[in-house]
Coordinates of C-alpha atoms and ligand atoms in Angstrom, one line a residue:
M4 CA -13.6 -21.1 2.8
K5 CA -13.1 -19.2 6.0
L6 CA -11.6 -15.7 6.1
K7 CA -9.8 -14.2 9.0
R8 CA -9.1 -10.4 9.1
Y9 CA -5.4 -9.8 8.9
I10 CA -4.9 -6.1 8.0
S11 CA -7.8 -3.7 8.5
S12 CA -9.0 -1.2 6.0
T13 CA -8.0 1.7 8.3
A14 CA -4.5 0.4 8.6
I15 CA -4.2 0.0 4.8
Q16 CA -5.5 3.5 4.2
N17 CA -3.1 5.1 6.7
R18 CA -0.1 3.3 5.2
V19 CA -1.1 4.1 1.6
A20 CA -1.3 7.8 2.6
Q21 CA 2.2 7.6 4.2
I22 CA 3.6 6.0 1.1
G23 CA 1.9 8.6 -1.1
S24 CA 3.6 11.5 0.8
K25 CA 7.0 9.8 0.5
I26 CA 6.5 9.4 -3.2
N27 CA 5.6 13.1 -3.5
K28 CA 8.9 14.0 -2.0
D29 CA 11.0 11.4 -3.9
F30 CA 9.5 12.1 -7.4
K31 CA 9.5 15.9 -7.2
N32 CA 10.7 17.4 -10.5
K33 CA 10.8 13.9 -12.1
N34 CA 8.9 12.5 -15.1
L35 CA 6.7 10.1 -13.1
V36 CA 5.1 7.2 -14.9
V37 CA 3.1 4.9 -12.6
I38 CA 2.9 1.3 -13.8
C39 CA 0.0 -0.7 -12.3
V40 CA 0.5 -4.4 -12.4
L41 CA -2.8 -6.0 -13.2
N42 CA -4.9 -7.5 -11.8
G43 CA -4.0 -7.6 -8.1
A44 CA -2.6 -4.0 -7.8
F45 CA -5.6 -2.1 -9.2
M46 CA -7.0 -1.2 -5.8
F47 CA -3.7 -0.3 -4.1
C48 CA -2.7 1.7 -7.2
S49 CA -6.0 3.7 -7.5
D50 CA -5.9 4.6 -3.8
L51 CA -2.1 5.4 -3.9
I52 CA -2.3 7.8 -6.8
K53 CA -5.0 9.8 -5.1
H54 CA -2.3 10.7 -2.5
I55 CA 0.2 11.8 -5.2
S56 CA -0.1 15.4 -6.0
L57 CA 2.6 15.4 -8.8
E58 CA 1.9 15.4 -12.5
L59 CA 2.0 11.8 -13.6
E60 CA 1.1 9.3 -16.3
I61 CA -0.3 5.9 -15.5
D62 CA -0.2 2.8 -17.6
F63 CA -1.1 -0.9 -17.0
I64 CA 0.7 -4.1 -17.6
K65 CA -0.9 -7.5 -17.1
L66 CA 1.3 -10.5 -16.2
S67 CA 0.6 -14.0 -15.5
S68 CA 2.8 -16.4 -13.6
Y69 CA 2.3 -20.1 -14.1
K70 CA 3.8 -21.8 -11.1
N71 CA 4.9 -25.4 -11.4
S72 CA 3.9 -27.0 -8.1
K73 CA 6.9 -29.3 -8.2
K74 CA 9.5 -26.6 -8.6
S75 CA 9.9 -23.2 -7.0
S76 CA 10.7 -21.6 -10.4
G77 CA 7.9 -20.0 -12.4
K78 CA 7.3 -18.9 -15.9
I79 CA 5.9 -15.5 -16.4
S80 CA 4.2 -14.2 -19.5
I81 CA 2.9 -10.8 -20.6
L82 CA -0.9 -10.8 -21.1
Q83 CA -1.1 -7.1 -21.8
E84 CA 1.8 -4.8 -22.7
L85 CA 2.3 -1.2 -21.8
N86 CA 0.9 1.4 -24.2
C87 CA 3.2 4.3 -23.3
D88 CA 6.8 5.1 -24.1
I89 CA 8.8 5.0 -20.9
S90 CA 12.2 6.0 -22.2
R91 CA 13.7 8.8 -20.1
K92 CA 10.9 8.5 -17.6
D93 CA 11.0 7.9 -13.9
I94 CA 9.0 4.7 -13.3
L95 CA 7.1 3.6 -10.2
I96 CA 6.0 0.0 -10.5
V97 CA 3.0 -0.6 -8.3
E98 CA 2.6 -4.3 -7.2
D99 CA 0.1 -6.0 -5.0
I100 CA 2.5 -8.5 -3.3
V101 CA 6.1 -9.7 -3.6
D102 CA 6.1 -13.4 -2.8
T103 CA 9.1 -15.3 -4.4
G104 CA 10.0 -12.1 -6.2
L105 CA 10.0 -13.7 -9.6
T106 CA 7.3 -11.4 -11.0
I107 CA 8.9 -8.2 -9.8
K108 CA 12.4 -9.3 -11.1
F109 CA 10.9 -10.2 -14.5
L110 CA 9.1 -6.9 -14.7
R111 CA 12.1 -4.7 -13.7
N112 CA 14.3 -6.4 -16.2
L113 CA 11.6 -6.0 -18.9
L114 CA 11.2 -2.3 -18.2
K115 CA 15.0 -1.7 -17.9
K116 CA 15.3 -2.6 -21.6
K117 CA 13.0 0.3 -22.5
N118 CA 15.6 2.8 -21.2
P119 CA 13.8 4.6 -18.4
D120 CA 15.8 7.1 -16.3
S121 CA 15.0 5.3 -13.1
I122 CA 12.8 2.5 -11.7
K123 CA 11.3 2.3 -8.2
V124 CA 9.0 -0.3 -6.8
A125 CA 6.0 0.0 -4.5
T126 CA 4.3 -3.1 -3.1
L127 CA 1.4 -3.3 -0.7
L128 CA 2.6 -6.6 0.8
H129 CA 6.0 -8.3 0.9
K130 CA 6.6 -11.9 2.2
T131 CA 10.1 -11.2 3.3
D132 CA 10.9 -14.7 4.4
V133 CA 10.1 -16.1 1.0
S134 CA 11.4 -13.5 -1.5
N135 CA 14.7 -13.8 -3.2
I136 CA 15.6 -10.5 -4.8
D137 CA 18.9 -8.6 -5.2
F138 CA 17.4 -5.1 -5.2
K139 CA 15.5 -3.1 -2.7
I140 CA 11.8 -2.6 -2.7
D141 CA 11.5 1.2 -2.3
Y142 CA 8.0 1.3 -0.7
T143 CA 6.4 -1.5 1.2
G144 CA 3.0 -1.3 2.8
F145 CA 3.3 -4.3 5.1
E146 CA 5.8 -7.1 5.5
I147 CA 3.8 -10.3 6.1
E148 CA 4.3 -13.9 7.0
N149 CA 4.3 -16.7 4.4
K150 CA 0.5 -17.1 4.4
F151 CA -2.0 -16.8 1.6
V152 CA -4.0 -13.6 1.7
V153 CA -6.9 -12.2 -0.2
G154 CA -8.7 -8.9 -0.4
Y155 CA -7.9 -5.3 -1.4
G156 CA -7.3 -6.4 -5.0
L157 CA -5.9 -9.8 -4.2
D158 CA -7.9 -12.8 -5.3
Y159 CA -8.5 -16.5 -4.7
A160 CA -9.9 -18.0 -8.0
Q161 CA -10.8 -14.4 -9.0
K162 CA -12.9 -13.8 -5.9
Y163 CA -12.5 -11.5 -2.9
R164 CA -10.8 -8.7 -4.7
N165 CA -13.4 -6.2 -3.6
L166 CA -12.8 -6.7 0.2
K167 CA -11.6 -3.5 1.9
G168 CA -9.1 -5.2 4.1
I169 CA -6.6 -8.1 3.8
Y170 CA -7.7 -11.5 5.0
L171 CA -6.1 -14.9 5.7
M172 CA -7.7 -17.9 4.0
S173 CA -8.1 -21.2 5.8
Ligands
5GP225 P1 6.0 -13.8 -7.0 O1 6.3 -13.8 -8.4 O2 6.6 -12.7 -6.2 O3 6.2 -15.2 -6.4 O4 4.4 -13.7 -6.9 C1 3.7 -12.6 -7.2 C2 2.3 -12.9 -7.6 O5 1.8 -14.1 -7.0 C3 1.5 -11.8 -7.0 O6 1.4 -10.7 -7.9 C4 0.1 -12.5 -6.8 O7 -0.6 -12.4 -8.0 C5 0.5 -13.9 -6.5 N1 0.5 -14.1 -5.0 C6 1.6 -14.4 -4.2 N2 1.3 -14.5 -2.9 C7 -0.1 -14.3 -2.9 C8 -1.0 -14.4 -1.8 O8 -0.7 -14.6 -0.6 N3 -2.3 -14.1 -2.1 C9 -2.7 -13.9 -3.4 N4 -4.0 -13.7 -3.6 N5 -1.9 -13.9 -4.5 C10 -0.6 -14.1 -4.2

């Protein structure tokens, strides 16, 4: 498998810092709970929260999407639920990538039922040509083409998550 560098580690770090400072302004005086979507967002999330100087809680949810290759629809299941109570809290979902948008739609709807005061979404990557969502993504690291990428938390068959940059696979 060949990897071609797509987004450098420096570009990622600069963008993550920018998003962090925007979040510091937007969530001032809020009850911030960061929800890291496992596995892919672990690296983005851990770098992002280092740039957030507000008091916050962090929790993790693990989702799995089983995509049927013949249909574009996918079934998503919860592999690990949240541990904290998010009612009356201001939620920041941290995702690795929005592709079709099915996962983020599913998660937003799931969290809405738990009565938070607000929900915002941060994603490192967004395949804007592919996604089909009827809400805005509040913080996007990079809008990318419809290509399969790995690195910085994103895997192919559980590998490449440790790479500092984002790579295209061919
Ligand atoms: P969606 O539900 O938006 O179609 O897909 C979201 C999930 O699909 C992501 O959280 C990620 O796990 C996976 N995914 C989508 N596109 C890519 C990609 O280009 N590379 C990798 N490694 N995973 C992807």
